[in-house]
Amino acid sequence: MSLSSALNTAVTGLSTIKSQIGVVSGNVSNAQTPGYSRKVVNLTTPSAGGQPQAALVSSITRAVAPEIQKDYYGALASFQQLSVAADNAQGLADALDASNGTGSAATLSTLMTNYEDAVKQLEATPEDTALKGLVVQRGKELCSEINRLSGLQSKLQTQAQQDLQTNVGTLNDAAQQIAKLNTQIVSQKAAGNPTGDLEDLRDAEVTKMAGLVGVNTIVDSNGSMSVYTQTGSQIVAGSSTQTFTYNPTTNTITNGAGSDVTDGFHTGAITADLNYLDGSAAALSSNDPNVGTLAKFFNQLDSLATNVATVVNNAYDDPATAGVEQFFTFNAADPSGTLAVDPALVTTPANVDATRMGAVQQAMETTQLTAAQVNPAGAANGLQISNVTVFGLMNGVLAYHAKAADENETNRDTADNLQNALNQKMLNLTAVDVDTEMANLQTLQNNYAALAQIMNAVSQMFDQIISVGS
């Protein structure tokens, strides 16, 4: 090898190592940066006259694990859906005081028992006017709690709708960011520039999107990414995006063309809230407590109010009189209807018929409700119980939501473990190992120093040759 060739090889080698040192240094400095993937210098060894030359940088790419990443996106969507479902279920259980964790009876159970106890006391001492007032008071307290729970409908519905609006907005924003990054990546790649950092930013937006809807991605040869829902609805194609809109009136999602694409969203956080708010006949007939959840909840309260009023009123009505006596008033068909103690008894508690208290107490303890009474076909509520008393119905409602909250929490934790495991597996392949990078950096620095010495030696030899010639 001539001195000029040796010098050229050393200079080229120094340039290549300098590029490698820069990439490795960048890896080390970004080791703790969320979403950063390890960058890799790819080398090529050209030849001249059949002889290998100094290695050159052919490209700078990033470490990727596409198959694991795909599985991670699916696991993330499942976790986010179960997480939202768990929060929704726990919210209803908390409203019912169904899983207070203290071992004490739920508020609804306590108030029902208090009403029955007052009835028993009046049965034992029918002449006590004060006990008549107590029965009325305990009845009002029971009504107040059921009505309070029924009154949560607007608040819970509005909150879920607002969450959906926010999540759909986040989905649209992420889609727009991916489209912008697609344009930049295609341009930089065409110019032969590294695109790893831009791809990291794009993956961060895809991850954000995956938790909302669940996605599949396809990357073209030019570096542009297309994003679809898991059912094939297109979200991003190159620099173009779909803009989605949530309609709270119909609980549907439409695309920019106005087409209903709700069926394309079957996993992720958005799906969880869509299912929660779904009041369709199909949702109400579903055995899944996370589908039609809100409508089932309020139908259960209506069932409880209707059956309490019916059982008590049937027993309170004196068959020996021509008129119809009632203790409670309730009309489930009236959207604004509330369970209440008969206004005449509230105004004059002394009018309570103490002679009917024994029948009332007996009816509450023994009247068996059919499946159709518990879970009416026209207002399905998901309760799969029958031949229970009003106490059994109340306990069934509490147990339904306590179980739903518990199962959702368990399923969410399982999904969380899976997505964390997949994320760690992906990081093991793509993240920066500082110890390894520092070792690489030391090796590169040593090589750089060795090439610098060679270059210095060649330079001295040139000087000697020039000196001899002069």
CSV table of C-alpha atoms in Angstrom, one decimal:
chain,number,residue,atom,x,y,z
A,1,MET,CA,0.0,0.0,0.0
A,2,SER,CA,1.4,3.4,-0.9
A,3,LEU,CA,1.9,6.1,1.7
A,4,SER,CA,-0.8,8.2,0.0
A,5,SER,CA,-3.2,5.2,0.2
A,6,ALA,CA,-2.4,4.6,3.8
A,7,LEU,CA,-2.9,8.3,4.6
A,8,ASN,CA,-6.3,8.3,2.8
A,9,THR,CA,-7.3,5.1,4.6
A,10,ALA,CA,-6.4,6.7,8.0
A,11,VAL,CA,-8.3,9.9,7.2
A,12,THR,CA,-11.4,8.0,6.1
A,13,GLY,CA,-11.2,5.8,9.1
A,14,LEU,CA,-11.0,8.8,11.4
A,15,SER,CA,-14.1,10.3,9.8
A,16,THR,CA,-16.0,7.0,10.1
A,17,ILE,CA,-15.1,6.6,13.8
A,18,LYS,CA,-16.0,10.2,14.5
A,19,SER,CA,-19.5,9.5,13.2
A,20,GLN,CA,-19.7,6.4,15.3
A,21,ILE,CA,-18.6,8.2,18.4
A,22,GLY,CA,-21.2,10.9,17.8
A,23,VAL,CA,-24.0,8.3,17.5
A,24,VAL,CA,-22.8,6.4,20.6
A,25,SER,CA,-22.5,9.6,22.6
A,26,GLY,CA,-26.0,10.5,21.5
A,27,ASN,CA,-27.3,7.2,22.7
A,28,VAL,CA,-25.6,7.6,26.1
A,29,SER,CA,-27.0,11.2,26.6
A,30,ASN,CA,-30.5,10.1,25.7
A,31,ALA,CA,-30.5,6.8,27.6
A,32,GLN,CA,-33.2,8.2,30.0
A,33,THR,CA,-35.2,10.0,27.3
A,34,PRO,CA,-38.7,8.4,27.1
A,35,GLY,CA,-39.4,6.9,23.7
A,36,TYR,CA,-35.8,7.1,22.5
A,37,SER,CA,-34.5,4.1,20.6
A,38,ARG,CA,-30.8,3.1,20.3
A,39,LYS,CA,-29.2,4.4,17.1
A,40,VAL,CA,-26.9,2.2,15.1
A,41,VAL,CA,-24.2,3.1,12.6
A,42,ASN,CA,-24.2,0.7,9.6
A,43,LEU,CA,-20.9,0.4,7.7
A,44,THR,CA,-20.0,-0.6,4.3
A,45,THR,CA,-16.5,-1.6,3.0
A,46,PRO,CA,-15.8,-0.4,-0.5
A,47,SER,CA,-13.0,-1.9,-2.6
A,48,ALA,CA,-10.6,-0.5,-5.2
A,49,GLY,CA,-8.6,-2.6,-7.5
A,50,GLY,CA,-9.8,-5.7,-5.7
A,51,GLN,CA,-8.5,-4.3,-2.4
A,52,PRO,CA,-10.7,-3.5,0.5
A,53,GLN,CA,-10.7,0.2,1.6
A,54,ALA,CA,-11.6,1.9,4.8
A,55,ALA,CA,-15.1,1.4,6.1
A,56,LEU,CA,-17.6,4.1,5.3
A,57,VAL,CA,-20.9,5.0,7.0
A,58,SER,CA,-23.7,3.6,4.8
A,59,SER,CA,-26.6,4.7,7.1
A,60,ILE,CA,-27.6,5.5,10.6
A,61,THR,CA,-30.7,3.6,11.7
A,62,ARG,CA,-32.5,2.8,14.9
A,63,ALA,CA,-32.9,-0.5,16.8
A,64,VAL,CA,-36.5,-1.8,16.2
A,65,ALA,CA,-38.6,-4.8,17.2
A,66,PRO,CA,-41.6,-4.5,14.9
A,67,GLU,CA,-43.3,-7.8,15.9
A,68,ILE,CA,-43.1,-7.1,19.6
A,69,GLN,CA,-44.1,-3.5,19.0
A,70,LYS,CA,-47.3,-4.8,17.3
A,71,ASP,CA,-48.1,-7.0,20.2
A,72,TYR,CA,-47.4,-4.2,22.6
A,73,TYR,CA,-49.9,-1.9,20.8
A,74,GLY,CA,-52.6,-4.6,21.1
A,75,ALA,CA,-51.8,-5.1,24.8
A,76,LEU,CA,-51.9,-1.4,25.4
A,77,ALA,CA,-55.3,-1.0,23.8
A,78,SER,CA,-56.6,-3.9,25.9
A,79,PHE,CA,-55.2,-2.4,29.1
A,80,GLN,CA,-56.6,1.1,28.4
A,81,GLN,CA,-60.0,-0.3,27.7
A,82,LEU,CA,-60.0,-2.4,30.8
A,83,SER,CA,-58.6,0.5,32.8
A,84,VAL,CA,-61.5,2.8,31.8
A,85,ALA,CA,-64.0,0.0,32.3
A,86,ALA,CA,-62.6,-0.6,35.8
A,87,ASP,CA,-62.9,3.1,36.7
A,88,ASN,CA,-66.4,3.2,35.4
A,89,ALA,CA,-67.4,0.1,37.3
A,90,GLN,CA,-65.8,1.3,40.5
A,91,GLY,CA,-67.6,4.6,40.2
A,92,LEU,CA,-70.9,2.9,40.2
A,93,ALA,CA,-69.9,0.5,43.0
A,94,ASP,CA,-68.8,3.5,45.0
A,95,ALA,CA,-72.0,5.4,44.4
A,96,LEU,CA,-73.9,2.3,45.7
A,97,ASP,CA,-71.4,2.0,48.6
A,98,ALA,CA,-71.3,-1.6,47.4
A,99,SER,CA,-67.6,-2.2,48.0
A,100,ASN,CA,-66.7,0.1,50.9
A,101,GLY,CA,-64.1,-2.3,52.2
A,102,THR,CA,-65.1,-1.6,55.9
A,103,GLY,CA,-67.3,-4.6,56.4
A,104,SER,CA,-70.2,-2.4,57.2
A,105,ALA,CA,-73.6,-2.6,55.3
A,106,ALA,CA,-74.1,-0.5,52.2
A,107,THR,CA,-76.1,2.7,52.7
A,108,LEU,CA,-79.0,1.3,50.7
A,109,SER,CA,-79.1,-1.9,52.7
A,110,THR,CA,-79.0,0.0,56.0
A,111,LEU,CA,-81.9,2.3,54.9
A,112,MET,CA,-84.0,-0.6,53.7
A,113,THR,CA,-83.4,-2.4,57.0
A,114,ASN,CA,-84.2,0.8,59.0
A,115,TYR,CA,-87.5,1.1,57.2
A,116,GLU,CA,-88.5,-2.5,57.9
A,117,ASP,CA,-87.4,-2.1,61.6
A,118,ALA,CA,-89.7,0.9,61.9
A,119,VAL,CA,-92.6,-1.1,60.4
A,120,LYS,CA,-91.9,-3.9,62.9
A,121,GLN,CA,-92.0,-1.4,65.8
A,122,LEU,CA,-95.2,0.1,64.7
A,123,GLU,CA,-96.8,-3.3,64.3
A,124,ALA,CA,-95.9,-4.1,67.9
A,125,THR,CA,-97.2,-0.8,69.2
A,126,PRO,CA,-99.9,0.4,66.7
A,127,GLU,CA,-101.2,3.1,69.0
A,128,ASP,CA,-97.9,4.9,69.2
A,129,THR,CA,-98.3,8.0,67.0
A,130,ALA,CA,-94.6,8.8,67.1
A,131,LEU,CA,-93.8,5.4,65.5
A,132,LYS,CA,-96.1,6.3,62.7
A,133,GLY,CA,-94.0,9.4,62.1
A,134,LEU,CA,-90.8,7.2,62.3
A,135,VAL,CA,-92.2,4.8,59.6
A,136,VAL,CA,-92.8,7.8,57.3
A,137,GLN,CA,-89.4,9.3,58.1
A,138,ARG,CA,-87.6,6.0,57.4
A,139,GLY,CA,-89.6,5.6,54.2
A,140,LYS,CA,-88.5,9.1,53.1
A,141,GLU,CA,-84.9,8.3,53.8
A,142,LEU,CA,-85.1,5.1,51.7
A,143,CYS,CA,-86.7,7.1,48.9
A,144,SER,CA,-84.1,9.8,49.1
A,145,GLU,CA,-81.2,7.4,48.7
A,146,ILE,CA,-82.8,5.7,45.7
A,147,ASN,CA,-83.6,9.0,44.1
A,148,ARG,CA,-80.1,10.3,44.8
A,149,LEU,CA,-78.7,7.4,42.9
A,150,SER,CA,-81.2,7.9,40.0
A,151,GLY,CA,-80.2,11.5,39.9
A,152,LEU,CA,-76.6,10.6,39.1
A,153,GLN,CA,-77.6,9.7,35.5
A,154,SER,CA,-77.0,13.1,33.9
A,155,LYS,CA,-73.7,13.6,35.8
A,156,LEU,CA,-72.3,10.2,34.9
A,157,GLN,CA,-73.4,10.4,31.3
A,158,THR,CA,-72.0,13.9,30.8
A,159,GLN,CA,-68.7,12.9,32.3
A,160,ALA,CA,-68.3,9.9,30.0
A,161,GLN,CA,-69.3,12.0,27.0
A,162,GLN,CA,-66.7,14.6,27.9
A,163,ASP,CA,-64.1,11.9,28.2
A,164,LEU,CA,-65.0,10.6,24.7
A,165,GLN,CA,-64.8,14.1,23.2
A,166,THR,CA,-61.4,14.6,24.8
A,167,ASN,CA,-60.1,11.2,23.6
A,168,VAL,CA,-61.4,11.6,20.1
A,169,GLY,CA,-59.7,15.1,20.0
A,170,THR,CA,-56.4,13.4,21.2
A,171,LEU,CA,-56.8,10.8,18.5
A,172,ASN,CA,-57.2,13.5,15.8
A,173,ASP,CA,-54.2,15.5,17.1
A,174,ALA,CA,-52.0,12.3,17.1
A,175,ALA,CA,-53.1,11.6,13.6
A,176,GLN,CA,-52.1,15.0,12.4
A,177,GLN,CA,-48.7,14.8,14.1
A,178,ILE,CA,-48.1,11.4,12.4
A,179,ALA,CA,-49.0,12.9,9.0
A,180,LYS,CA,-46.6,15.8,9.6
A,181,LEU,CA,-43.8,13.5,10.7
A,182,ASN,CA,-44.4,11.3,7.7
A,183,THR,CA,-43.7,14.3,5.4
A,184,GLN,CA,-40.5,15.1,7.3
A,185,ILE,CA,-39.3,11.5,7.3
A,186,VAL,CA,-39.9,11.0,3.6
A,187,SER,CA,-38.0,14.2,2.8
A,188,GLN,CA,-35.1,13.5,5.1
A,189,LYS,CA,-34.8,9.9,3.9
A,190,ALA,CA,-34.8,10.9,0.2
A,191,ALA,CA,-31.9,13.3,1.0
A,192,GLY,CA,-30.0,10.5,2.7
A,193,ASN,CA,-30.2,11.9,6.2
A,194,PRO,CA,-30.9,9.9,9.3
A,195,THR,CA,-34.6,9.8,10.3
A,196,GLY,CA,-34.3,7.8,13.6
A,197,ASP,CA,-35.2,10.6,15.9
A,198,LEU,CA,-38.2,11.6,13.8
A,199,GLU,CA,-39.4,7.9,13.8
A,200,ASP,CA,-39.1,7.9,17.6
A,201,LEU,CA,-41.4,10.9,17.7
A,202,ARG,CA,-43.8,9.2,15.3
A,203,ASP,CA,-43.9,6.0,17.4
A,204,ALA,CA,-44.7,8.1,20.5
A,205,GLU,CA,-47.8,9.4,18.7
A,206,VAL,CA,-48.8,5.9,17.5
A,207,THR,CA,-48.4,4.7,21.1
A,208,LYS,CA,-50.7,7.5,22.3
A,209,MET,CA,-53.2,6.5,19.6
A,210,ALA,CA,-53.0,2.8,20.3
A,211,GLY,CA,-54.3,3.2,23.9
A,212,LEU,CA,-57.3,5.0,22.5
A,213,VAL,CA,-58.4,2.7,19.6
A,214,GLY,CA,-55.9,-0.1,19.0
A,215,VAL,CA,-53.9,0.2,15.8
A,216,ASN,CA,-52.1,-1.6,13.0
A,217,THR,CA,-49.3,0.2,11.1
A,218,ILE,CA,-47.7,-0.2,7.7
A,219,VAL,CA,-44.5,1.6,6.7
A,220,ASP,CA,-43.8,2.1,3.0
A,221,SER,CA,-40.3,1.8,1.4
A,222,ASN,CA,-40.1,5.6,1.4
A,223,GLY,CA,-40.5,5.7,5.2
A,224,SER,CA,-44.2,6.9,5.2
A,225,MET,CA,-46.5,5.2,7.7
A,226,SER,CA,-50.2,4.3,7.3
A,227,VAL,CA,-52.2,3.7,10.5
A,228,TYR,CA,-55.5,1.7,10.7
A,229,THR,CA,-57.7,0.6,13.5
A,230,GLN,CA,-57.6,-3.1,14.2
A,231,THR,CA,-60.7,-3.6,12.1
A,232,GLY,CA,-59.2,-1.8,9.1
A,233,SER,CA,-60.6,1.8,9.4
A,234,GLN,CA,-58.0,4.1,8.1
A,235,ILE,CA,-56.7,6.8,10.4
A,236,VAL,CA,-53.5,8.1,8.6
A,237,ALA,CA,-52.2,7.5,5.1
A,238,GLY,CA,-49.0,9.4,4.3
A,239,SER,CA,-49.7,13.1,4.8
A,240,SER,CA,-53.5,12.6,4.9
A,241,THR,CA,-55.6,11.9,8.0
A,242,GLN,CA,-59.2,11.2,9.0
A,243,THR,CA,-60.8,13.6,11.3
A,244,PHE,CA,-63.2,11.9,13.7
A,245,THR,CA,-66.2,13.4,15.5
A,246,TYR,CA,-68.1,12.0,18.5
A,247,ASN,CA,-71.9,12.6,18.5
A,248,PRO,CA,-73.1,12.4,22.1
A,249,THR,CA,-76.8,12.3,21.1
A,250,THR,CA,-76.4,9.1,19.1
A,251,ASN,CA,-73.2,7.8,20.9
A,252,THR,CA,-71.5,7.3,17.5
A,253,ILE,CA,-68.3,8.3,15.9
A,254,THR,CA,-68.2,9.6,12.3
A,255,ASN,CA,-65.3,10.3,10.0
A,256,GLY,CA,-64.6,13.4,7.9
A,257,ALA,CA,-67.1,12.2,5.2
A,258,GLY,CA,-69.8,11.9,7.8
A,259,SER,CA,-69.9,8.1,7.7
A,260,ASP,CA,-70.6,6.2,10.9
A,261,VAL,CA,-67.4,4.3,11.8
A,262,THR,CA,-68.3,3.4,15.4
A,263,ASP,CA,-68.0,-0.3,14.6
A,264,GLY,CA,-64.3,0.2,13.7
A,265,PHE,CA,-63.6,1.1,17.3
A,266,HIS,CA,-63.7,-2.2,19.2
A,267,THR,CA,-60.8,-1.9,21.6
A,268,GLY,CA,-59.1,0.9,23.6
A,269,ALA,CA,-60.2,3.6,25.9
A,270,ILE,CA,-62.7,5.1,23.4
A,271,THR,CA,-64.5,1.7,23.1
A,272,ALA,CA,-64.8,1.4,26.8
A,273,ASP,CA,-66.8,4.6,27.1
A,274,LEU,CA,-68.8,3.9,24.0
A,275,ASN,CA,-69.8,0.6,25.6
A,276,TYR,CA,-70.5,2.2,28.9
A,277,LEU,CA,-72.9,4.7,27.3
A,278,ASP,CA,-74.5,2.3,24.9
A,279,GLY,CA,-78.3,2.1,25.6
A,280,SER,CA,-79.3,0.0,22.6
A,281,ALA,CA,-81.4,-3.2,22.9
A,282,ALA,CA,-78.4,-5.3,22.0
A,283,ALA,CA,-76.3,-3.7,24.8
A,284,LEU,CA,-79.0,-4.2,27.4
A,285,SER,CA,-79.3,-7.9,26.4
A,286,SER,CA,-75.6,-8.4,26.6
A,287,ASN,CA,-74.2,-10.5,29.5
A,288,ASP,CA,-71.1,-8.3,29.6
A,289,PRO,CA,-71.4,-5.8,32.5
A,290,ASN,CA,-69.1,-3.4,30.6
A,291,VAL,CA,-71.6,-3.1,27.8
A,292,GLY,CA,-74.7,-0.9,28.3
A,293,THR,CA,-73.4,-0.4,31.9
A,294,LEU,CA,-75.0,3.0,32.6
A,295,ALA,CA,-78.4,2.1,31.2
A,296,LYS,CA,-78.4,-1.2,33.1
A,297,PHE,CA,-77.6,0.6,36.3
A,298,PHE,CA,-80.5,3.0,36.1
A,299,ASN,CA,-82.8,0.3,35.0
A,300,GLN,CA,-81.8,-1.7,38.1
A,301,LEU,CA,-82.7,1.3,40.3
A,302,ASP,CA,-86.0,1.6,38.5
A,303,SER,CA,-86.6,-2.1,39.1
A,304,LEU,CA,-85.8,-1.7,42.8
A,305,ALA,CA,-88.0,1.3,43.2
A,306,THR,CA,-90.9,-0.3,41.3
A,307,ASN,CA,-90.8,-3.5,43.2
A,308,VAL,CA,-90.4,-1.9,46.6
A,309,ALA,CA,-93.4,0.3,45.9
A,310,THR,CA,-95.5,-2.6,44.5
A,311,VAL,CA,-94.7,-5.0,47.3
A,312,VAL,CA,-95.3,-2.5,50.1
A,313,ASN,CA,-98.4,-1.0,48.5
A,314,ASN,CA,-100.0,-4.3,47.8
A,315,ALA,CA,-99.6,-5.3,51.4
A,316,TYR,CA,-100.6,-1.8,52.7
A,317,ASP,CA,-103.8,-1.8,50.7
A,318,ASP,CA,-106.6,-2.9,53.1
A,319,PRO,CA,-108.8,-5.4,51.3
A,320,ALA,CA,-111.6,-4.6,53.7
A,321,THR,CA,-112.0,-1.1,52.3
A,322,ALA,CA,-113.3,0.1,49.0
A,323,GLY,CA,-110.5,2.5,48.3
A,324,VAL,CA,-106.9,1.8,47.3
A,325,GLU,CA,-104.4,2.7,49.9
A,326,GLN,CA,-100.7,3.2,49.1
A,327,PHE,CA,-97.6,4.0,51.1
A,328,PHE,CA,-95.3,4.8,48.2
A,329,THR,CA,-95.8,6.5,44.9
A,330,PHE,CA,-93.6,5.7,41.9
A,331,ASN,CA,-94.0,5.6,38.1
A,332,ALA,CA,-91.1,4.0,36.3
A,333,ALA,CA,-92.5,5.1,32.9
A,334,ASP,CA,-92.2,8.8,33.9
A,335,PRO,CA,-88.6,10.0,33.2
A,336,SER,CA,-89.0,12.5,36.0
A,337,GLY,CA,-90.7,10.1,38.3
A,338,THR,CA,-89.3,9.6,41.8
A,339,LEU,CA,-90.0,7.1,44.5
A,340,ALA,CA,-91.8,9.0,47.3
A,341,VAL,CA,-93.9,8.4,50.4
A,342,ASP,CA,-97.5,9.2,49.7
A,343,PRO,CA,-97.9,13.0,50.1
A,344,ALA,CA,-100.9,12.5,52.3
A,345,LEU,CA,-98.9,10.5,54.8
A,346,VAL,CA,-96.0,12.9,54.7
A,347,THR,CA,-98.4,15.7,55.5
A,348,THR,CA,-100.2,13.8,58.3
A,349,PRO,CA,-98.2,10.8,59.5
A,350,ALA,CA,-101.0,10.0,62.0
A,351,ASN,CA,-102.9,8.7,58.9
A,352,VAL,CA,-100.5,5.8,58.6
A,353,ASP,CA,-102.6,2.6,58.9
A,354,ALA,CA,-100.8,0.8,61.7
A,355,THR,CA,-103.0,-2.3,61.3
A,356,ARG,CA,-101.4,-3.0,57.9
A,357,MET,CA,-97.8,-3.0,59.2
A,358,GLY,CA,-97.7,-6.7,59.9
A,359,ALA,CA,-98.7,-7.4,56.3
A,360,VAL,CA,-96.1,-4.9,55.0
A,361,GLN,CA,-93.3,-6.5,57.0
A,362,GLN,CA,-94.3,-10.0,56.0
A,363,ALA,CA,-94.5,-9.0,52.3
A,364,MET,CA,-91.1,-7.5,52.3
A,365,GLU,CA,-89.7,-10.7,53.8
A,366,THR,CA,-91.6,-13.3,51.8
A,367,THR,CA,-92.9,-11.9,48.5
A,368,GLN,CA,-91.0,-13.6,45.7
A,369,LEU,CA,-90.2,-11.6,42.6
A,370,THR,CA,-90.1,-13.3,39.2
A,371,ALA,CA,-87.3,-12.9,36.7
A,372,ALA,CA,-89.6,-10.6,34.6
A,373,GLN,CA,-90.3,-8.4,37.7
A,374,VAL,CA,-86.6,-8.2,38.5
A,375,ASN,CA,-85.4,-7.8,34.9
A,376,PRO,CA,-88.3,-6.5,32.8
A,377,ALA,CA,-88.0,-7.2,29.0
A,378,GLY,CA,-88.8,-3.5,28.2
A,379,ALA,CA,-86.1,-2.2,30.6
A,380,ALA,CA,-83.5,-4.9,30.7
A,381,ASN,CA,-80.9,-4.5,33.5
A,382,GLY,CA,-78.6,-7.5,33.4
A,383,LEU,CA,-79.7,-9.0,36.6
A,384,GLN,CA,-79.9,-12.8,36.3
A,385,ILE,CA,-81.8,-13.5,39.5
A,386,SER,CA,-85.4,-14.5,40.3
A,387,ASN,CA,-87.5,-15.8,43.2
A,388,VAL,CA,-86.0,-13.2,45.5
A,389,THR,CA,-87.6,-10.7,47.9
A,390,VAL,CA,-87.1,-7.0,47.6
A,391,PHE,CA,-84.2,-7.4,50.0
A,392,GLY,CA,-82.8,-10.1,47.6
A,393,LEU,CA,-83.3,-7.7,44.7
A,394,MET,CA,-81.4,-4.9,46.5
A,395,ASN,CA,-78.6,-7.3,47.5
A,396,GLY,CA,-78.5,-8.5,43.8
A,397,VAL,CA,-78.0,-4.9,42.6
A,398,LEU,CA,-75.2,-4.4,45.1
A,399,ALA,CA,-73.5,-7.7,44.4
A,400,TYR,CA,-73.7,-7.1,40.6
A,401,HIS,CA,-71.7,-3.9,40.8
A,402,ALA,CA,-69.3,-5.1,43.5
A,403,LYS,CA,-68.5,-8.1,41.3
A,404,ALA,CA,-68.1,-6.0,38.2
A,405,ALA,CA,-65.7,-3.7,39.9
A,406,ASP,CA,-63.7,-6.6,41.3
A,407,GLU,CA,-63.5,-8.5,38.0
A,408,ASN,CA,-62.6,-5.4,36.1
A,409,GLU,CA,-59.8,-4.6,38.5
A,410,THR,CA,-58.4,-8.1,38.2
A,411,ASN,CA,-58.6,-8.1,34.4
A,412,ARG,CA,-57.0,-4.6,34.3
A,413,ASP,CA,-54.1,-5.7,36.5
A,414,THR,CA,-53.6,-8.8,34.3
A,415,ALA,CA,-53.6,-6.6,31.1
A,416,ASP,CA,-51.2,-4.2,32.8
A,417,ASN,CA,-48.8,-6.9,33.6
A,418,LEU,CA,-48.9,-8.1,30.0
A,419,GLN,CA,-48.3,-4.7,28.4
A,420,ASN,CA,-45.6,-3.9,30.9
A,421,ALA,CA,-43.9,-7.2,30.0
A,422,LEU,CA,-44.1,-6.6,26.3
A,423,ASN,CA,-42.8,-3.1,26.7
A,424,GLN,CA,-39.9,-4.3,28.7
A,425,LYS,CA,-39.2,-7.0,26.1
A,426,MET,CA,-39.2,-4.3,23.4
A,427,LEU,CA,-36.9,-2.0,25.5
A,428,ASN,CA,-34.5,-4.8,26.0
A,429,LEU,CA,-34.0,-4.9,22.2
A,430,THR,CA,-34.3,-1.2,21.4
A,431,ALA,CA,-33.4,0.9,24.4
A,432,VAL,CA,-29.9,2.1,25.4
A,433,ASP,CA,-27.7,-0.1,27.6
A,434,VAL,CA,-25.4,2.5,29.0
A,435,ASP,CA,-22.7,0.0,30.1
A,436,THR,CA,-22.6,-1.5,26.6
A,437,GLU,CA,-22.5,1.9,24.9
A,438,MET,CA,-19.7,3.1,27.2
A,439,ALA,CA,-17.7,0.0,26.3
A,440,ASN,CA,-18.3,0.7,22.6
A,441,LEU,CA,-17.3,4.3,23.1
A,442,GLN,CA,-14.0,3.3,24.8
A,443,THR,CA,-13.3,0.9,21.9
A,444,LEU,CA,-14.0,3.6,19.3
A,445,GLN,CA,-11.8,6.1,21.2
A,446,ASN,CA,-8.9,3.6,21.2
A,447,ASN,CA,-9.4,3.0,17.5
A,448,TYR,CA,-9.5,6.7,16.8
A,449,ALA,CA,-6.2,7.2,18.8
A,450,ALA,CA,-4.6,4.3,16.9
A,451,LEU,CA,-5.6,5.7,13.5
A,452,ALA,CA,-4.4,9.1,14.6
A,453,GLN,CA,-1.0,7.6,15.4
A,454,ILE,CA,-0.9,5.9,12.0
A,455,MET,CA,-1.8,9.2,10.3
A,456,ASN,CA,1.0,10.9,12.3
A,457,ALA,CA,3.5,8.3,11.3
A,458,VAL,CA,2.6,8.5,7.7
A,459,SER,CA,2.9,12.3,7.8
A,460,GLN,CA,6.4,12.0,9.3
A,461,MET,CA,7.4,9.6,6.6
A,462,PHE,CA,6.2,12.1,4.0
A,463,ASP,CA,8.3,14.8,5.7
A,464,GLN,CA,11.4,12.5,5.6
A,465,ILE,CA,10.9,11.7,1.9
A,466,ILE,CA,10.6,15.4,1.1
A,467,SER,CA,13.7,16.2,3.2
A,468,VAL,CA,15.7,13.6,1.4
A,469,GLY,CA,14.6,14.8,-2.0
A,470,SER,CA,15.6,18.4,-1.2
